[in-house]
Amino acid sequence: MKATELGIDGAWLFEPPTFPDHRGSFTAPFQGPAFRAALGFDLHVAQTNQSVSHRGVIRGVHFADVPPGQAKYLWIAAGAVRDVVVDLRVGSATFGRHEVVELDAASPRAVYLAEGLGHAFQALADHTVVGYLCSASYDPAREHGITPLDPDLALPWSEDVEPVLSGKDAAAPTLRHARDTGMLPSREACDDRYEAMRTTR
């Protein structure tokens, strides 16, 4: 398993080997030892999620309050996505920046994003299935969003298809509004969370 840290601290790309044969193929998208070797701690999994999306659907930009936050490890079981990680940590050197990774089921790769980072993706094919490992259970009181169409973020969504959003995501605030109203996590709170994980796991 190859692990590569992306340009935003706390965002990683994992590339597991795939083993094809006459029956099809086999891949292990998440491998605990490889994760620990790259990040220095084990991924605590409190919940697994799976979403199925039509082509053009955008989910996100989602994040959770820190602490505890919600780290995510995700891969594509069917279809393809344009996956986006956004640094929402106020005080971070890369605040407001994003990283884009194309993910698909044909060449399985996985993305990990630490607590405090925002996540979104756009489905590039019908019946796109995304699997997630989450470090914390869903808590609606702690879950928030930034509109994925924020012109200041200028996220590179596909121009070949009309974006489809949930009502909640469409009504989410801009990054500037979220920052000005104190919605976003601080880099300091996130660093404290990361240090706690490394010393207790």
mmCIF file of C-alpha atoms in Angstrom:
data_model
loop_
_atom_site.group_PDB
_atom_site.id
_atom_site.type_symbol
_atom_site.label_atom_id
_atom_site.label_comp_id
_atom_site.label_asym_id
_atom_site.label_seq_id
_atom_site.Cartn_x
_atom_site.Cartn_y
_atom_site.Cartn_z
ATOM 1 C CA MET A 1 0.000 0.000 0.000
ATOM 2 C CA LYS A 2 1.483 3.332 -1.082
ATOM 3 C CA ALA A 3 0.657 6.362 1.112
ATOM 4 C CA THR A 4 1.206 9.956 -0.035
ATOM 5 C CA GLU A 5 0.452 13.099 1.958
ATOM 6 C CA LEU A 6 -1.339 15.703 -0.130
ATOM 7 C CA GLY A 7 -0.627 19.442 -0.138
ATOM 8 C CA ILE A 8 -2.893 20.019 2.879
ATOM 9 C CA ASP A 9 -1.560 18.701 6.187
ATOM 10 C CA GLY A 10 -3.792 15.852 7.373
ATOM 11 C CA ALA A 11 -4.989 14.787 3.908
ATOM 12 C CA TRP A 12 -3.584 11.563 2.493
ATOM 13 C CA LEU A 13 -3.921 9.428 -0.624
ATOM 14 C CA PHE A 14 -3.653 5.636 -0.216
ATOM 15 C CA GLU A 15 -3.067 3.379 -3.214
ATOM 16 C CA PRO A 16 -3.644 -0.314 -2.467
ATOM 17 C CA PRO A 17 -2.585 -3.027 -4.900
ATOM 18 C CA THR A 18 -5.283 -4.781 -6.927
ATOM 19 C CA PHE A 19 -5.114 -8.479 -7.733
ATOM 20 C CA PRO A 20 -6.972 -9.386 -10.953
ATOM 21 C CA ASP A 21 -7.645 -12.896 -12.175
ATOM 22 C CA HIS A 22 -10.152 -14.752 -14.366
ATOM 23 C CA ARG A 23 -12.906 -14.185 -11.761
ATOM 24 C CA GLY A 24 -12.470 -10.407 -11.523
ATOM 25 C CA SER A 25 -10.250 -8.646 -8.969
ATOM 26 C CA PHE A 26 -9.596 -8.212 -5.249
ATOM 27 C CA THR A 27 -8.528 -5.056 -3.388
ATOM 28 C CA ALA A 28 -8.182 -4.158 0.298
ATOM 29 C CA PRO A 29 -8.943 -0.392 0.302
ATOM 30 C CA PHE A 30 -8.092 0.042 3.996
ATOM 31 C CA GLN A 31 -5.117 -1.661 5.671
ATOM 32 C CA GLY A 32 -4.498 -0.872 9.330
ATOM 33 C CA PRO A 33 -0.726 -1.439 9.403
ATOM 34 C CA ALA A 34 -0.177 0.768 6.348
ATOM 35 C CA PHE A 35 -2.319 3.508 7.881
ATOM 36 C CA ARG A 36 -0.410 3.382 11.172
ATOM 37 C CA ALA A 37 2.944 3.396 9.367
ATOM 38 C CA ALA A 38 1.978 6.564 7.492
ATOM 39 C CA LEU A 39 0.204 8.546 10.212
ATOM 40 C CA GLY A 40 1.567 7.146 13.459
ATOM 41 C CA PHE A 41 -1.738 6.047 15.010
ATOM 42 C CA ASP A 42 -4.579 3.625 14.372
ATOM 43 C CA LEU A 43 -7.782 4.779 12.716
ATOM 44 C CA HIS A 44 -10.602 4.505 15.228
ATOM 45 C CA VAL A 45 -13.770 3.525 13.342
ATOM 46 C CA ALA A 46 -17.027 4.487 15.024
ATOM 47 C CA GLN A 47 -19.274 4.310 11.963
ATOM 48 C CA THR A 48 -19.230 3.130 8.357
ATOM 49 C CA ASN A 49 -21.237 4.945 5.695
ATOM 50 C CA GLN A 50 -22.142 4.219 2.110
ATOM 51 C CA SER A 51 -23.659 6.659 -0.365
ATOM 52 C CA VAL A 52 -25.087 6.001 -3.825
ATOM 53 C CA SER A 53 -25.203 9.007 -6.164
ATOM 54 C CA HIS A 54 -26.408 9.862 -9.647
ATOM 55 C CA ARG A 55 -24.053 11.545 -12.100
ATOM 56 C CA GLY A 56 -23.598 15.212 -11.228
ATOM 57 C CA VAL A 57 -24.535 14.899 -7.559
ATOM 58 C CA ILE A 58 -22.334 16.973 -5.244
ATOM 59 C CA ARG A 59 -22.194 16.036 -1.558
ATOM 60 C CA GLY A 60 -20.513 18.522 0.788
ATOM 61 C CA VAL A 61 -18.570 20.515 1.770
ATOM 62 C CA HIS A 62 -19.105 18.790 5.144
ATOM 63 C CA PHE A 63 -17.222 19.045 8.439
ATOM 64 C CA ALA A 64 -17.805 18.506 12.168
ATOM 65 C CA ASP A 65 -17.012 20.465 15.318
ATOM 66 C CA VAL A 66 -13.588 19.827 16.855
ATOM 67 C CA PRO A 67 -13.433 18.271 19.357
ATOM 68 C CA PRO A 68 -14.200 15.539 18.618
ATOM 69 C CA GLY A 69 -14.420 16.163 14.862
ATOM 70 C CA GLN A 70 -14.866 13.394 12.353
ATOM 71 C CA ALA A 71 -11.998 12.013 10.298
ATOM 72 C CA LYS A 72 -12.932 10.090 7.147
ATOM 73 C CA TYR A 73 -11.305 7.380 5.063
ATOM 74 C CA LEU A 74 -13.130 6.795 1.792
ATOM 75 C CA TRP A 75 -12.936 4.865 -1.448
ATOM 76 C CA ILE A 76 -15.095 4.146 -4.491
ATOM 77 C CA ALA A 77 -16.882 0.798 -4.759
ATOM 78 C CA ALA A 78 -18.579 1.636 -8.084
ATOM 79 C CA GLY A 79 -18.445 4.548 -10.502
ATOM 80 C CA ALA A 80 -16.157 7.565 -10.158
ATOM 81 C CA VAL A 81 -15.905 10.870 -8.286
ATOM 82 C CA ARG A 82 -14.010 14.117 -8.216
ATOM 83 C CA ASP A 83 -13.047 14.211 -4.544
ATOM 84 C CA VAL A 84 -12.224 17.487 -2.822
ATOM 85 C CA VAL A 85 -10.581 18.197 0.543
ATOM 86 C CA VAL A 86 -10.808 21.773 1.859
ATOM 87 C CA ASP A 87 -8.761 23.169 4.745
ATOM 88 C CA LEU A 88 -11.337 24.783 7.063
ATOM 89 C CA ARG A 89 -9.011 25.148 10.073
ATOM 90 C CA VAL A 90 -8.833 28.822 11.007
ATOM 91 C CA GLY A 91 -5.183 29.726 11.544
ATOM 92 C CA SER A 92 -3.865 27.025 9.226
ATOM 93 C CA ALA A 93 -1.228 28.031 6.692
ATOM 94 C CA THR A 94 -3.388 26.459 3.990
ATOM 95 C CA PHE A 95 -6.758 27.765 5.202
ATOM 96 C CA GLY A 96 -9.253 27.931 2.340
ATOM 97 C CA ARG A 97 -7.103 25.844 0.000
ATOM 98 C CA HIS A 98 -8.359 22.633 -1.581
ATOM 99 C CA GLU A 99 -6.916 19.424 -2.971
ATOM 100 C CA VAL A 100 -8.617 17.440 -5.743
ATOM 101 C CA VAL A 101 -8.246 13.701 -6.363
ATOM 102 C CA GLU A 102 -10.013 11.711 -9.069
ATOM 103 C CA LEU A 103 -11.178 8.396 -7.634
ATOM 104 C CA ASP A 104 -12.820 5.487 -9.424
ATOM 105 C CA ALA A 105 -13.614 1.820 -8.922
ATOM 106 C CA ALA A 106 -11.442 0.667 -11.816
ATOM 107 C CA SER A 107 -8.205 1.766 -10.125
ATOM 108 C CA PRO A 108 -9.046 1.724 -6.414
ATOM 109 C CA ARG A 109 -7.480 4.488 -4.356
ATOM 110 C CA ALA A 110 -8.565 5.940 -1.019
ATOM 111 C CA VAL A 111 -8.464 9.375 0.598
ATOM 112 C CA TYR A 112 -8.060 10.101 4.309
ATOM 113 C CA LEU A 113 -8.872 13.500 5.787
ATOM 114 C CA ALA A 114 -8.216 14.441 9.398
ATOM 115 C CA GLU A 115 -10.606 16.135 11.787
ATOM 116 C CA GLY A 116 -11.174 19.785 10.884
ATOM 117 C CA LEU A 117 -10.873 19.322 7.140
ATOM 118 C CA GLY A 118 -13.899 19.729 4.897
ATOM 119 C CA HIS A 119 -14.932 17.089 2.388
ATOM 120 C CA ALA A 120 -16.985 17.083 -0.791
ATOM 121 C CA PHE A 121 -17.253 15.083 -3.984
ATOM 122 C CA GLN A 122 -19.081 15.084 -7.280
ATOM 123 C CA ALA A 123 -20.242 11.818 -8.833
ATOM 124 C CA LEU A 124 -18.957 11.462 -12.394
ATOM 125 C CA ALA A 125 -21.070 8.400 -13.233
ATOM 126 C CA ASP A 126 -24.505 7.082 -12.385
ATOM 127 C CA HIS A 127 -24.752 4.645 -9.481
ATOM 128 C CA THR A 128 -21.505 5.849 -7.948
ATOM 129 C CA VAL A 129 -20.990 4.103 -4.607
ATOM 130 C CA VAL A 130 -18.704 5.675 -1.991
ATOM 131 C CA GLY A 131 -17.697 3.843 1.191
ATOM 132 C CA TYR A 132 -16.523 5.755 4.268
ATOM 133 C CA LEU A 133 -14.878 4.816 7.534
ATOM 134 C CA CYS A 134 -15.640 7.547 10.098
ATOM 135 C CA SER A 135 -13.793 8.192 13.352
ATOM 136 C CA ALA A 136 -16.951 9.465 15.103
ATOM 137 C CA SER A 137 -20.628 8.664 14.829
ATOM 138 C CA TYR A 138 -22.990 11.061 13.097
ATOM 139 C CA ASP A 139 -24.178 13.831 15.407
ATOM 140 C CA PRO A 140 -26.470 16.344 13.685
ATOM 141 C CA ALA A 141 -25.782 18.975 16.347
ATOM 142 C CA ARG A 142 -22.062 18.931 15.467
ATOM 143 C CA GLU A 143 -22.307 18.507 11.673
ATOM 144 C CA HIS A 144 -21.990 21.552 9.409
ATOM 145 C CA GLY A 145 -21.455 22.495 5.806
ATOM 146 C CA ILE A 146 -20.058 25.091 3.431
ATOM 147 C CA THR A 147 -21.754 25.601 0.089
ATOM 148 C CA PRO A 148 -19.780 23.710 -2.565
ATOM 149 C CA LEU A 149 -20.625 26.492 -5.020
ATOM 150 C CA ASP A 150 -18.915 29.224 -2.969
ATOM 151 C CA PRO A 151 -17.253 31.455 -5.596
ATOM 152 C CA ASP A 152 -14.393 32.257 -3.214
ATOM 153 C CA LEU A 153 -13.553 28.562 -2.899
ATOM 154 C CA ALA A 154 -13.910 28.082 -6.674
ATOM 155 C CA LEU A 155 -14.007 24.302 -6.415
ATOM 156 C CA PRO A 156 -13.382 22.660 -9.805
ATOM 157 C CA TRP A 157 -16.649 20.821 -10.400
ATOM 158 C CA SER A 158 -17.290 19.221 -13.775
ATOM 159 C CA GLU A 159 -18.673 21.608 -16.375
ATOM 160 C CA ASP A 160 -20.122 18.709 -18.373
ATOM 161 C CA VAL A 161 -23.079 18.115 -16.063
ATOM 162 C CA GLU A 162 -25.519 20.220 -14.052
ATOM 163 C CA PRO A 163 -24.651 20.029 -10.327
ATOM 164 C CA VAL A 164 -27.294 18.360 -8.128
ATOM 165 C CA LEU A 165 -27.290 19.359 -4.436
ATOM 166 C CA SER A 166 -29.410 18.569 -1.417
ATOM 167 C CA GLY A 167 -31.466 21.420 -0.026
ATOM 168 C CA LYS A 168 -29.200 21.539 3.006
ATOM 169 C CA ASP A 169 -26.000 21.782 0.967
ATOM 170 C CA ALA A 170 -27.514 24.384 -1.363
ATOM 171 C CA ALA A 171 -28.466 26.554 1.627
ATOM 172 C CA ALA A 172 -25.119 26.162 3.441
ATOM 173 C CA PRO A 173 -23.130 29.344 4.157
ATOM 174 C CA THR A 174 -20.042 30.534 2.340
ATOM 175 C CA LEU A 175 -16.599 29.990 3.803
ATOM 176 C CA ARG A 176 -16.346 33.674 4.690
ATOM 177 C CA HIS A 177 -19.681 33.677 6.521
ATOM 178 C CA ALA A 178 -18.797 30.478 8.402
ATOM 179 C CA ARG A 179 -15.464 31.947 9.485
ATOM 180 C CA ASP A 180 -16.941 35.288 10.518
ATOM 181 C CA THR A 181 -19.671 33.635 12.617
ATOM 182 C CA GLY A 182 -17.296 31.250 14.412
ATOM 183 C CA MET A 183 -18.567 28.025 12.825
ATOM 184 C CA LEU A 184 -15.179 26.737 11.750
ATOM 185 C CA PRO A 185 -12.676 24.757 13.829
ATOM 186 C CA SER A 186 -9.385 26.368 14.804
ATOM 187 C CA ARG A 187 -6.028 24.944 13.825
ATOM 188 C CA GLU A 188 -5.077 24.970 17.520
ATOM 189 C CA ALA A 189 -8.063 22.792 18.514
ATOM 190 C CA CYS A 190 -7.298 20.407 15.668
ATOM 191 C CA ASP A 191 -3.618 20.142 16.606
ATOM 192 C CA ASP A 192 -4.619 19.326 20.186
ATOM 193 C CA ARG A 193 -6.904 16.607 18.844
ATOM 194 C CA TYR A 194 -4.183 15.153 16.613
ATOM 195 C CA GLU A 195 -1.678 15.095 19.476
ATOM 196 C CA ALA A 196 -4.165 13.340 21.737
ATOM 197 C CA MET A 197 -4.674 10.628 19.120
ATOM 198 C CA ARG A 198 -0.967 10.015 18.771
ATOM 199 C CA THR A 199 -0.415 9.693 22.518
ATOM 200 C CA THR A 200 -3.422 7.524 23.367
ATOM 201 C CA ARG A 201 -3.520 5.079 20.434
#
